[in-house]
XYZ file of C-alpha atoms in Angstrom:
388
model
C -33.115 42.503 22.295
C -30.794 40.050 20.494
C -30.703 39.523 16.756
C -31.706 36.258 15.133
C -28.771 34.408 13.582
C -29.039 34.069 9.799
C -28.444 30.496 8.765
C -27.391 29.508 5.282
C -29.980 27.208 3.755
C -28.206 24.630 1.589
C -30.045 22.316 -0.783
C -28.490 18.884 -1.258
C -29.296 17.206 -4.573
C -27.491 13.906 -3.989
C -27.965 10.353 -5.242
C -28.291 8.757 -1.828
C -28.554 5.251 -3.298
C -24.810 5.351 -4.044
C -22.063 4.820 -1.465
C -20.063 7.771 -2.813
C -22.905 10.245 -2.340
C -23.658 8.917 1.140
C -20.018 9.503 2.075
C -20.187 12.957 0.478
C -23.181 13.713 2.695
C -21.180 12.674 5.756
C -18.475 15.189 4.811
C -21.049 17.893 4.116
C -22.703 17.285 7.493
C -19.313 17.402 9.254
C -18.497 20.748 7.641
C -21.946 22.162 8.450
C -21.525 21.070 12.061
C -18.088 22.709 12.230
C -19.477 26.001 10.897
C -22.601 25.853 13.051
C -24.574 28.211 10.839
C -26.050 26.047 8.103
C -29.322 24.247 7.570
C -29.192 21.307 5.172
C -32.229 20.359 3.080
C -32.513 17.191 0.991
C -34.137 17.749 -2.406
C -36.974 15.237 -2.996
C -36.687 13.380 -6.304
C -40.182 14.424 -7.389
C -39.605 18.128 -6.743
C -38.087 20.622 -9.160
C -35.137 22.780 -8.116
C -37.304 25.903 -8.227
C -39.892 24.282 -5.957
C -37.261 23.162 -3.444
C -35.615 26.586 -3.458
C -38.893 28.379 -2.818
C -39.866 25.942 -0.058
C -36.743 26.581 2.022
C -35.386 29.992 0.938
C -32.282 28.250 -0.413
C -28.964 30.139 -0.599
C -26.892 27.544 -2.477
C -26.869 24.008 -3.850
C -24.577 20.993 -3.586
C -25.284 18.898 -6.664
C -24.288 15.375 -7.677
C -25.034 14.921 -11.363
C -23.230 14.495 -14.661
C -26.372 15.031 -16.733
C -26.395 18.153 -18.908
C -30.122 18.815 -18.445
C -29.833 18.706 -14.633
C -26.852 21.076 -14.674
C -28.757 23.458 -16.948
C -31.764 23.369 -14.606
C -29.540 24.306 -11.661
C -27.868 27.127 -13.602
C -31.309 28.509 -14.479
C -32.116 28.962 -10.763
C -29.340 31.556 -10.440
C -28.201 30.051 -7.128
C -24.529 29.338 -6.365
C -23.825 25.637 -6.797
C -20.973 23.140 -6.475
C -21.080 19.743 -8.209
C -19.520 16.696 -6.489
C -20.115 14.385 -9.464
C -17.155 14.016 -11.794
C -18.364 16.245 -14.610
C -15.324 18.290 -15.639
C -16.957 19.313 -18.919
C -19.503 21.323 -16.920
C -17.005 22.987 -14.544
C -17.070 26.286 -16.416
C -20.767 26.572 -15.543
C -20.947 24.787 -12.181
C -17.716 24.442 -10.137
C -16.692 20.841 -9.486
C -15.034 19.205 -6.503
C -14.454 15.544 -7.311
C -12.287 12.458 -7.428
C -8.905 12.424 -9.139
C -9.810 9.688 -11.615
C -6.363 9.527 -13.158
C -4.869 8.838 -9.732
C -7.324 5.936 -9.299
C -6.180 4.182 -12.467
C -2.525 4.745 -11.614
C -3.026 3.464 -8.057
C -4.530 0.165 -9.258
C -1.844 -0.319 -11.915
C 0.972 0.286 -9.424
C -0.669 -2.092 -6.938
C -0.716 -4.875 -9.525
C 2.762 -4.135 -10.864
C 4.262 -4.227 -7.383
C 2.787 -7.680 -6.898
C 4.390 -9.105 -9.998
C 1.492 -9.119 -12.479
C 2.448 -9.105 -16.160
C -0.951 -9.464 -17.851
C -3.564 -6.695 -17.577
C -7.105 -5.983 -18.698
C -9.876 -3.472 -18.094
C -13.558 -3.028 -18.727
C -13.718 0.531 -20.016
C -17.118 2.169 -20.482
C -15.804 4.817 -22.859
C -19.199 6.566 -22.787
C -18.695 7.675 -19.173
C -15.984 10.377 -19.030
C -14.643 9.605 -15.569
C -14.586 5.851 -16.248
C -12.530 6.646 -19.347
C -10.050 8.701 -17.303
C -9.599 5.792 -14.877
C -9.031 3.317 -17.672
C -6.662 5.582 -19.612
C -4.483 6.187 -16.548
C -4.442 2.457 -15.763
C -3.482 1.569 -19.332
C -0.835 4.321 -19.444
C 0.839 3.100 -16.231
C 0.804 -0.493 -17.484
C 2.224 0.579 -20.849
C 4.952 2.647 -19.172
C 6.027 -0.512 -17.327
C 6.293 -2.311 -20.669
C 3.041 -4.309 -20.711
C -0.167 -4.369 -22.727
C -3.614 -3.616 -21.341
C -6.412 -5.581 -23.031
C -9.810 -3.863 -23.344
C -12.934 -5.890 -22.683
C -16.422 -5.851 -24.241
C -18.364 -2.817 -23.053
C -21.392 -2.693 -25.355
C -24.777 -3.497 -23.829
C -23.181 -4.323 -20.506
C -26.414 -5.324 -18.800
C -27.971 -7.174 -21.711
C -27.233 -9.110 -24.878
C -24.796 -7.803 -27.463
C -25.000 -8.121 -31.234
C -24.254 -11.841 -30.939
C -27.277 -12.308 -28.706
C -25.145 -13.742 -25.895
C -25.422 -12.198 -22.413
C -22.643 -9.780 -21.453
C -21.375 -12.131 -18.739
C -20.885 -14.920 -21.290
C -19.101 -12.706 -23.810
C -16.954 -11.133 -21.101
C -16.151 -14.507 -19.571
C -15.027 -15.955 -22.903
C -12.880 -12.879 -23.519
C -11.267 -13.126 -20.075
C -10.647 -16.823 -20.645
C -8.809 -16.041 -23.891
C -6.217 -13.853 -22.130
C -2.961 -15.006 -20.477
C -3.015 -15.668 -16.740
C -2.708 -14.761 -13.966
C -4.648 -11.715 -15.170
C -4.991 -8.375 -13.372
C -8.313 -6.638 -14.085
C -9.277 -3.058 -13.321
C -13.027 -2.453 -13.255
C -13.805 1.307 -13.371
C -16.655 0.921 -10.882
C -17.729 -1.712 -8.343
C -20.774 -2.708 -10.416
C -18.400 -3.648 -13.259
C -16.165 -5.561 -10.833
C -19.162 -7.491 -9.576
C -20.209 -8.407 -13.109
C -16.616 -9.402 -13.908
C -16.673 -11.907 -11.030
C -19.933 -13.346 -12.375
C -18.419 -13.497 -15.886
C -15.473 -15.498 -14.543
C -17.763 -17.924 -12.760
C -19.781 -18.366 -15.968
C -16.784 -19.872 -17.779
C -15.082 -21.590 -14.834
C -12.293 -19.053 -14.214
C -11.096 -18.866 -10.616
C -11.122 -15.525 -8.778
C -8.519 -14.463 -7.720
C -6.249 -17.381 -8.701
C -6.799 -16.985 -12.468
C -8.248 -13.479 -12.590
C -7.631 -10.801 -9.970
C -10.270 -8.048 -9.914
C -10.278 -4.585 -8.309
C -13.190 -2.137 -8.515
C -13.653 1.499 -7.566
C -15.740 3.229 -4.861
C -15.696 0.569 -2.129
C -19.486 0.382 -2.151
C -20.076 -2.246 0.523
C -23.518 -3.123 -0.836
C -21.810 -4.190 -4.057
C -18.480 -5.391 -2.677
C -19.711 -7.577 0.158
C -22.743 -9.228 -1.406
C -20.800 -11.420 -3.837
C -18.258 -14.191 -3.321
C -15.388 -13.657 -3.279
C -15.960 -10.199 -1.880
C -14.600 -7.355 -4.003
C -11.366 -5.474 -3.504
C -11.954 -1.813 -4.303
C -10.423 1.664 -4.248
C -11.936 3.755 -1.450
C -12.842 7.089 -3.030
C -12.822 10.079 -0.648
C -16.447 11.138 -0.828
C -16.312 12.521 2.723
C -13.430 14.858 1.901
C -15.063 15.872 -1.384
C -18.332 16.728 0.380
C -16.463 18.677 3.063
C -14.475 20.662 0.503
C -17.517 21.229 -1.721
C -19.671 22.853 0.914
C -16.705 24.894 2.130
C -16.275 26.227 -1.401
C -20.009 26.869 -1.688
C -19.960 28.959 1.493
C -17.139 31.078 0.108
C -19.022 31.562 -3.161
C -22.101 32.730 -1.239
C -20.622 34.796 1.584
C -17.353 36.070 0.155
C -18.503 36.388 -3.441
C -15.360 34.416 -4.249
C -14.671 33.713 -7.907
C -15.157 30.038 -8.837
C -11.879 28.085 -9.220
C -10.518 27.994 -12.757
C -10.113 24.205 -12.697
C -11.964 21.362 -10.962
C -10.730 20.636 -7.440
C -9.604 16.994 -7.432
C -9.203 14.849 -4.310
C -6.790 11.903 -4.332
C -8.309 8.454 -3.717
C -7.794 6.527 -0.506
C -6.185 3.115 -0.230
C -7.276 -0.080 -1.977
C -9.462 -2.084 0.404
C -8.280 -5.655 -0.097
C -10.851 -8.443 -0.028
C -11.081 -11.813 -1.697
C -11.292 -10.834 -5.385
C -7.657 -9.743 -5.739
C -4.511 -11.772 -5.294
C -1.599 -10.433 -3.283
C 0.852 -11.969 -5.725
C 0.913 -13.100 -9.333
C 4.224 -14.928 -8.975
C 4.226 -18.373 -10.542
C 7.400 -19.436 -8.710
C 5.998 -21.252 -5.654
C 9.058 -20.559 -3.502
C 9.003 -16.819 -4.256
C 5.235 -16.713 -3.663
C 5.742 -18.415 -0.285
C 8.464 -15.906 0.596
C 6.226 -12.942 -0.325
C 3.350 -14.345 1.738
C 5.705 -14.723 4.713
C 6.983 -11.152 4.383
C 3.502 -9.641 4.128
C 2.059 -11.696 6.977
C 4.895 -10.432 9.173
C 4.808 -6.808 8.035
C 4.032 -5.695 11.587
C 7.302 -6.961 13.051
C 10.957 -6.472 12.083
C 11.867 -8.968 9.363
C 15.366 -9.743 8.085
C 16.361 -11.368 4.822
C 17.714 -14.296 6.818
C 14.248 -14.833 8.346
C 12.759 -15.198 4.865
C 15.545 -17.535 3.768
C 15.003 -19.735 6.836
C 11.262 -19.857 6.163
C 11.512 -21.117 2.582
C 14.529 -23.368 3.309
C 16.614 -22.564 0.236
C 19.945 -20.786 0.030
C 19.975 -16.994 0.103
C 21.694 -16.843 -3.273
C 19.046 -19.081 -4.860
C 16.179 -17.122 -3.352
C 17.660 -13.759 -4.373
C 18.132 -14.995 -7.929
C 14.561 -16.321 -8.171
C 13.178 -13.132 -6.559
C 14.844 -10.904 -9.145
C 13.727 -13.195 -11.982
C 10.108 -13.146 -10.795
C 9.721 -9.555 -9.600
C 12.698 -7.540 -10.773
C 13.586 -6.645 -7.173
C 15.364 -8.311 -4.270
C 14.142 -9.651 -0.930
C 15.159 -6.534 1.019
C 13.091 -4.374 -1.361
C 10.053 -6.585 -0.745
C 10.500 -6.388 3.032
C 10.745 -2.594 2.888
C 7.686 -2.392 0.637
C 5.618 -4.509 3.056
C 6.604 -2.335 6.035
C 5.850 0.885 4.129
C 2.448 -0.393 2.948
C 1.495 -1.245 6.519
C 2.740 2.114 7.799
C 0.732 3.997 5.154
C -2.400 2.048 6.085
C -1.987 2.803 9.806
C -1.273 6.486 9.168
C -4.348 6.895 6.992
C -6.828 4.692 8.832
C -5.888 5.235 12.501
C -4.963 8.026 14.922
C -2.129 6.042 16.516
C 0.860 8.156 17.633
C 3.775 8.042 15.195
C 6.028 5.963 17.510
C 3.257 3.361 17.749
C 2.755 3.404 13.952
C 6.472 2.762 13.570
C 6.387 -0.113 16.056
C 3.335 -1.760 14.478
C 4.903 -1.415 11.028
C 8.048 -3.285 11.983
C 10.104 -0.101 11.586
C 11.114 0.147 15.271
C 11.821 3.900 15.440
C 9.860 6.996 14.455
C 12.913 8.344 12.602
C 12.940 5.274 10.382
C 9.213 5.675 9.758
C 9.703 9.318 8.748
C 12.535 8.457 6.375
C 10.827 5.605 4.507
C 7.472 7.415 4.213
C 9.237 10.514 2.886
C 11.133 8.409 0.343
C 7.969 6.591 -0.729
C 5.441 9.446 -0.860
C 7.425 12.683 -0.812
C 5.552 13.626 2.378
C 6.284 13.339 6.076
C 4.069 10.946 8.079
C 2.146 13.914 9.505
C 1.645 15.431 6.040
C 0.440 12.099 4.656
C -2.005 11.673 7.521
C -3.266 15.262 7.184
C -3.881 14.760 3.452
C -6.428 12.052 4.288
C -8.203 13.948 7.047
C -11.154 16.296 6.607
C -9.913 19.836 6.023
């Protein structure tokens, strides 16, 4: 007579109304499927942790919360738990697998700097720890490049401030007082959405006057406003996958919790209508950049760019350096590398095909430029963005 297989019963306490938690669930489900010996149970909102645990003989919990009282309630159950919300202050009590918030701020700053922006701003909800980490990293990267990051009004974001004016009006007036073109980092897509509305309130054009990038790539927020929002794609799927893998080790192997939070790098910036690809005021240089980026999938030579804009190479090189601090060849290389990174991360195309579609011709050239740009081989870069 065979023995009955013992499944692990895992309770999922997720905020399924957020895009991040839905992606985390997808990663959790993928890991559970790979293991083949887990049963996943969704905790109802109106049920206590003790009630849910008793109802399903729960072995461990995947939590998504940065509220102290919720964390304390989970600790009181005595069950192993891993938190996928960015709550590093609670890691010593409940292990955390989450987003590398500093990397998010740096990624947005570098994106803007590479495109020639010189004026920067952010809405920083200092009361939310992981929003603060995103803003601080953004401001630090901007400052390191020699520029100032302006900080916008954050009090009473959804209502009237001390002046009695709605947040959108106050924020719009503040944005209108700053030099343009302006590069804005919003620490979350809801902020980015409100920033677009604030711009419209005072007649600022998005992205021509104000370029806006949010965080989380929540399509319900990003794609229900015009222009649609550009946003950093956080890796909720990888975080969920890693979190439940850690939870299984805590339960079955009695493994000691990690000393520090496990942080997952963000994905790429998903470009939509709210962010400008260039902040260059020189029309000829802007035209040249647009030509290079629209042809990133084919081999492009400096002479091709010169022919397109119909000025001398010397003149174009001089104006390029004045506007961006780099030459035409650097811009061509950057466009090819950006396209190669996107194809490596978002597709399963063979490396020779990635090279061809990136205008790099040969796989050896692809390997060299990706290694120079990221410190990783193409295969290592691709593996870093795949579920473990």
